[in-house]
CSV table of C-alpha atoms in Angstrom, one decimal:
chain,number,residue,atom,x,y,z
A,15,SER,CA,62.6,132.7,75.1
A,16,ALA,CA,62.2,131.2,78.5
A,17,VAL,CA,60.6,127.9,79.5
A,18,ILE,CA,59.0,127.8,82.9
A,19,SER,CA,58.1,124.7,84.9
A,20,GLN,CA,55.6,125.3,87.6
A,21,LYS,CA,54.4,122.7,90.1
A,22,PRO,CA,52.1,121.5,91.4
A,23,SER,CA,49.7,122.0,88.5
A,24,ARG,CA,46.8,121.7,90.9
A,25,ASP,CA,46.1,120.9,94.5
A,26,ILE,CA,43.3,120.7,96.9
A,27,CYS,CA,44.1,121.8,100.4
A,28,GLN,CA,42.4,122.0,103.7
A,29,ARG,CA,41.6,125.3,105.4
A,30,GLY,CA,44.5,126.5,107.7
A,31,THR,CA,47.2,124.6,105.9
A,32,SER,CA,49.8,126.0,103.5
A,33,LEU,CA,50.8,125.3,99.9
A,34,THR,CA,54.2,126.0,98.4
A,35,ILE,CA,54.4,126.5,94.6
A,36,GLN,CA,57.7,126.0,92.8
A,37,CYS,CA,58.8,127.9,89.7
A,38,GLN,CA,61.8,126.7,87.7
A,39,VAL,CA,63.1,128.6,84.7
A,40,ASP,CA,65.5,127.2,82.0
A,41,SER,CA,67.6,130.3,82.0
A,42,GLN,CA,68.9,132.9,84.4
A,43,VAL,CA,66.5,135.7,84.9
A,44,THR,CA,66.7,138.8,87.1
A,45,MET,CA,63.1,139.3,87.9
A,46,MET,CA,60.3,136.8,88.6
A,47,PHE,CA,56.7,137.7,89.1
A,48,TRP,CA,54.0,135.9,90.9
A,49,TYR,CA,50.4,136.5,89.8
A,50,ARG,CA,47.0,135.4,91.1
A,51,GLN,CA,44.0,134.9,88.8
A,52,GLN,CA,40.8,134.5,90.8
A,53,PRO,CA,37.8,132.9,89.2
A,54,GLY,CA,36.4,135.2,86.5
A,55,GLN,CA,38.9,137.9,87.3
A,56,SER,CA,42.1,139.3,85.8
A,57,LEU,CA,45.6,138.5,86.7
A,58,THR,CA,46.7,140.4,89.8
A,59,LEU,CA,50.4,140.8,90.6
A,60,ILE,CA,51.2,139.5,94.1
A,61,ALA,CA,54.9,140.3,94.2
A,62,THR,CA,58.2,140.7,92.3
A,63,ALA,CA,61.0,138.5,93.4
A,64,ASN,CA,64.6,139.5,92.8
A,65,GLN,CA,67.5,137.2,93.6
A,66,GLY,CA,69.4,138.3,96.7
A,67,SER,CA,66.8,140.7,98.0
A,68,GLU,CA,63.4,140.7,99.7
A,69,ALA,CA,60.4,140.4,97.4
A,70,THR,CA,58.5,143.5,96.7
A,71,TYR,CA,54.8,143.0,97.4
A,72,GLU,CA,51.9,144.8,95.8
A,73,SER,CA,49.2,146.6,97.8
A,74,GLY,CA,46.9,144.1,99.5
A,75,PHE,CA,49.5,141.3,99.7
A,76,VAL,CA,51.8,140.7,102.7
A,77,ILE,CA,54.8,138.6,103.3
A,78,ASP,CA,53.3,136.7,106.2
A,79,LYS,CA,50.5,135.4,103.9
A,80,PHE,CA,52.6,135.0,100.7
A,81,PRO,CA,56.2,134.3,101.7
A,82,ILE,CA,58.5,134.1,98.6
A,83,SER,CA,61.9,132.6,98.3
A,84,ARG,CA,64.4,133.4,95.5
A,85,PRO,CA,67.5,131.4,96.2
A,86,ASN,CA,69.1,131.7,92.7
A,87,LEU,CA,68.5,133.1,89.3
A,88,THR,CA,66.4,130.2,88.0
A,89,PHE,CA,64.1,129.3,90.8
A,90,SER,CA,61.5,130.7,93.1
A,91,THR,CA,58.8,129.5,95.4
A,92,LEU,CA,55.6,131.1,96.6
A,93,THR,CA,53.9,129.9,99.7
A,94,VAL,CA,50.2,130.6,100.3
A,95,SER,CA,49.8,130.4,104.1
A,96,ASN,CA,46.9,129.8,106.4
A,97,LEU,CA,44.7,128.9,103.6
A,98,SER,CA,41.0,129.9,103.4
A,99,PRO,CA,38.5,129.3,100.6
A,100,GLU,CA,39.1,132.8,99.4
A,101,ASP,CA,42.6,131.7,98.4
A,102,SER,CA,41.1,129.4,95.8
A,103,SER,CA,42.7,130.7,92.6
A,104,ILE,CA,45.2,130.1,89.9
A,105,TYR,CA,48.7,131.2,90.8
A,106,LEU,CA,51.1,132.0,88.0
A,107,CYS,CA,54.8,132.5,87.8
A,108,SER,CA,56.2,134.7,85.1
A,109,VAL,CA,59.6,136.0,84.1
A,110,ASP,CA,60.8,138.9,82.0
A,111,GLY,CA,62.3,137.8,78.7
A,112,GLY,CA,65.3,140.0,79.3
A,113,SER,CA,64.5,142.8,77.0
A,114,ARG,CA,61.3,143.9,79.0
A,115,GLU,CA,59.4,143.2,75.8
A,116,LYS,CA,57.4,140.3,77.0
A,117,LEU,CA,56.6,138.1,80.0
A,118,PHE,CA,56.7,134.4,79.8
A,119,PHE,CA,54.3,132.5,82.0
A,120,GLY,CA,54.3,129.2,83.7
A,121,SER,CA,51.3,126.9,83.3
A,122,GLY,CA,49.8,127.9,86.6
A,123,THR,CA,48.8,126.2,89.8
A,124,GLN,CA,45.1,125.7,90.4
A,125,LEU,CA,44.5,125.8,94.1
A,126,SER,CA,41.2,124.8,95.7
A,127,VAL,CA,40.7,125.3,99.4
A,128,LEU,CA,38.1,123.3,101.2
B,26,ALA,CA,47.0,153.9,90.0
B,27,GLN,CA,47.2,152.2,86.7
B,28,SER,CA,44.2,150.2,85.5
B,29,VAL,CA,43.1,148.4,82.4
B,30,SER,CA,39.5,148.0,81.3
B,31,GLN,CA,38.3,145.4,78.8
B,32,HIS,CA,34.8,146.1,77.8
B,33,ASN,CA,33.6,142.8,76.6
B,34,HIS,CA,33.8,139.8,79.0
B,35,HIS,CA,32.3,137.3,76.6
B,36,VAL,CA,32.2,137.5,72.8
B,37,ILE,CA,30.6,134.9,70.6
B,38,LEU,CA,31.2,135.0,66.8
B,39,SER,CA,30.8,132.8,63.8
B,40,GLU,CA,33.8,131.9,61.7
B,41,ALA,CA,34.8,134.6,59.2
B,42,ALA,CA,33.2,137.3,61.3
B,43,SER,CA,35.4,140.3,62.2
B,44,LEU,CA,36.6,140.8,65.7
B,45,GLU,CA,37.3,143.9,67.7
B,46,LEU,CA,38.1,143.7,71.5
B,47,GLY,CA,38.2,147.0,73.4
B,48,CYS,CA,40.9,147.9,75.8
B,49,ASN,CA,41.3,151.2,77.7
B,50,TYR,CA,43.9,152.1,80.2
B,51,SER,CA,44.4,154.8,82.8
B,52,TYR,CA,47.9,156.3,82.9
B,53,GLY,CA,49.0,159.6,81.7
B,54,GLY,CA,52.7,158.9,80.9
B,55,THR,CA,54.6,156.6,78.6
B,56,VAL,CA,53.2,153.1,78.4
B,57,ASN,CA,54.0,149.8,76.9
B,58,LEU,CA,50.9,147.9,75.7
B,59,PHE,CA,50.3,144.2,75.2
B,60,TRP,CA,47.7,141.7,74.2
B,61,TYR,CA,48.1,138.2,75.6
B,62,VAL,CA,46.1,135.1,74.6
B,63,GLN,CA,45.4,131.9,76.5
B,64,TYR,CA,44.1,129.0,74.5
B,65,PRO,CA,42.3,126.3,76.3
B,66,GLY,CA,44.7,124.3,78.5
B,67,GLN,CA,47.7,126.4,77.4
B,68,HIS,CA,50.0,129.0,78.9
B,69,LEU,CA,49.5,132.7,78.4
B,70,GLN,CA,51.3,133.8,75.3
B,71,LEU,CA,52.1,137.2,73.7
B,72,LEU,CA,50.0,138.1,70.7
B,73,LEU,CA,51.4,141.6,70.1
B,74,LYS,CA,52.9,144.5,71.8
B,75,TYR,CA,53.4,148.3,71.3
B,76,PHE,CA,56.3,150.2,72.6
B,77,SER,CA,56.7,153.1,70.3
B,78,GLY,CA,56.5,154.1,66.6
B,79,ASP,CA,53.7,153.0,64.3
B,80,PRO,CA,50.6,152.9,66.4
B,81,LEU,CA,49.2,150.1,64.3
B,82,VAL,CA,51.0,146.9,65.3
B,83,LYS,CA,50.7,143.5,63.8
B,84,GLY,CA,51.0,140.3,65.8
B,85,ILE,CA,50.8,136.6,65.3
B,86,LYS,CA,47.9,134.8,63.6
B,87,GLY,CA,46.6,137.8,61.7
B,88,PHE,CA,45.8,139.9,64.8
B,89,GLU,CA,46.5,143.6,64.9
B,90,ALA,CA,46.0,146.4,67.4
B,91,GLU,CA,45.9,150.1,67.2
B,92,PHE,CA,47.2,152.4,69.9
B,93,ILE,CA,45.2,155.7,70.1
B,94,LYS,CA,46.9,157.8,72.6
B,95,SER,CA,44.2,160.4,72.8
B,96,LYS,CA,41.6,157.8,73.7
B,97,PHE,CA,44.0,155.7,76.0
B,98,SER,CA,43.0,152.7,73.9
B,99,PHE,CA,44.6,149.7,72.4
B,100,ASN,CA,41.9,147.7,70.7
B,101,LEU,CA,42.6,144.3,69.2
B,102,ARG,CA,41.3,143.4,65.8
B,103,LYS,CA,41.1,140.5,63.4
B,104,PRO,CA,39.3,140.8,60.1
B,105,SER,CA,38.2,137.2,59.9
B,106,VAL,CA,38.2,134.9,62.9
B,107,GLN,CA,38.6,131.2,62.9
B,108,TRP,CA,37.4,128.5,65.2
B,109,SER,CA,41.0,128.1,66.5
B,110,ASP,CA,40.9,131.7,67.8
B,111,THR,CA,38.6,130.5,70.6
B,112,ALA,CA,40.5,131.6,73.7
B,113,GLU,CA,40.7,134.2,76.4
B,114,TYR,CA,42.4,137.5,75.5
B,115,PHE,CA,44.0,139.8,78.0
B,116,CYS,CA,45.1,143.4,77.5
B,117,ALA,CA,48.0,144.6,79.7
B,118,VAL,CA,49.8,147.8,80.3
B,119,ARG,CA,53.1,148.6,81.8
B,120,ALA,CA,53.9,152.2,82.8
B,121,GLY,CA,57.2,153.4,81.4
B,122,GLY,CA,60.0,152.8,83.8
B,123,TYR,CA,58.2,150.1,85.8
B,124,ASN,CA,58.5,146.4,85.5
B,125,LYS,CA,55.1,145.1,86.4
B,126,LEU,CA,52.3,144.5,84.0
B,127,ILE,CA,48.7,145.4,84.9
B,128,PHE,CA,46.2,143.1,83.2
B,129,GLY,CA,42.6,143.7,82.2
B,130,ALA,CA,39.9,141.3,83.3
B,131,GLY,CA,40.1,139.3,80.0
B,132,THR,CA,37.6,138.6,77.2
B,133,ARG,CA,36.5,135.1,76.5
B,134,LEU,CA,36.0,134.6,72.8
B,135,ALA,CA,34.1,131.7,71.4
B,136,VAL,CA,34.1,131.2,67.6
B,137,HIS,CA,31.5,128.8,66.2
B,138,PRO,CA,32.1,127.0,63.0
């Protein structure tokens, strides 16, 4: 199993600012995934972050808005830039358990943009 | 593109009632199928998964799901729910060979004592 620490757990930000979310895993993992869960909606994959390479973004998500760092095999950050109220959501970090059989999730970051 | 549909957004049951949550996916090839659960205030956690073999899979806490390939479905069932099953349930699919999971919109289940 993998234990994921994600922080902050929640934040309230002003329009136009940025928020960086940190994800720390207690073991080395190849792939880390960032999801967004908008109110009343499903989890949507933002990007996949591999150590040592550029993140792979899903359709509708761009690096300028959601820059991701992956400096090592246990850590990643997601920045949500130039915030607008539409970015209010829960952001989740997840990792593959190693056998591709399950994803482990962090506790999420609840972002509210005023 | 892959997609996952969960037909029930909110379900309210009394304890001991039977549960069935629908899940359909769109993808013609090999798939891995999952049900995740999120209890109030907790992380998402895996309930059960199907990769291959017996299409009736059993998970934790008495849950089971049946993969029906011809119907592109993976419905979740429990014969007798408990108050502690109150949670949000997510169906997810991964197309064979890919790493990402595609989630359904989720079903909020409320079980009344």
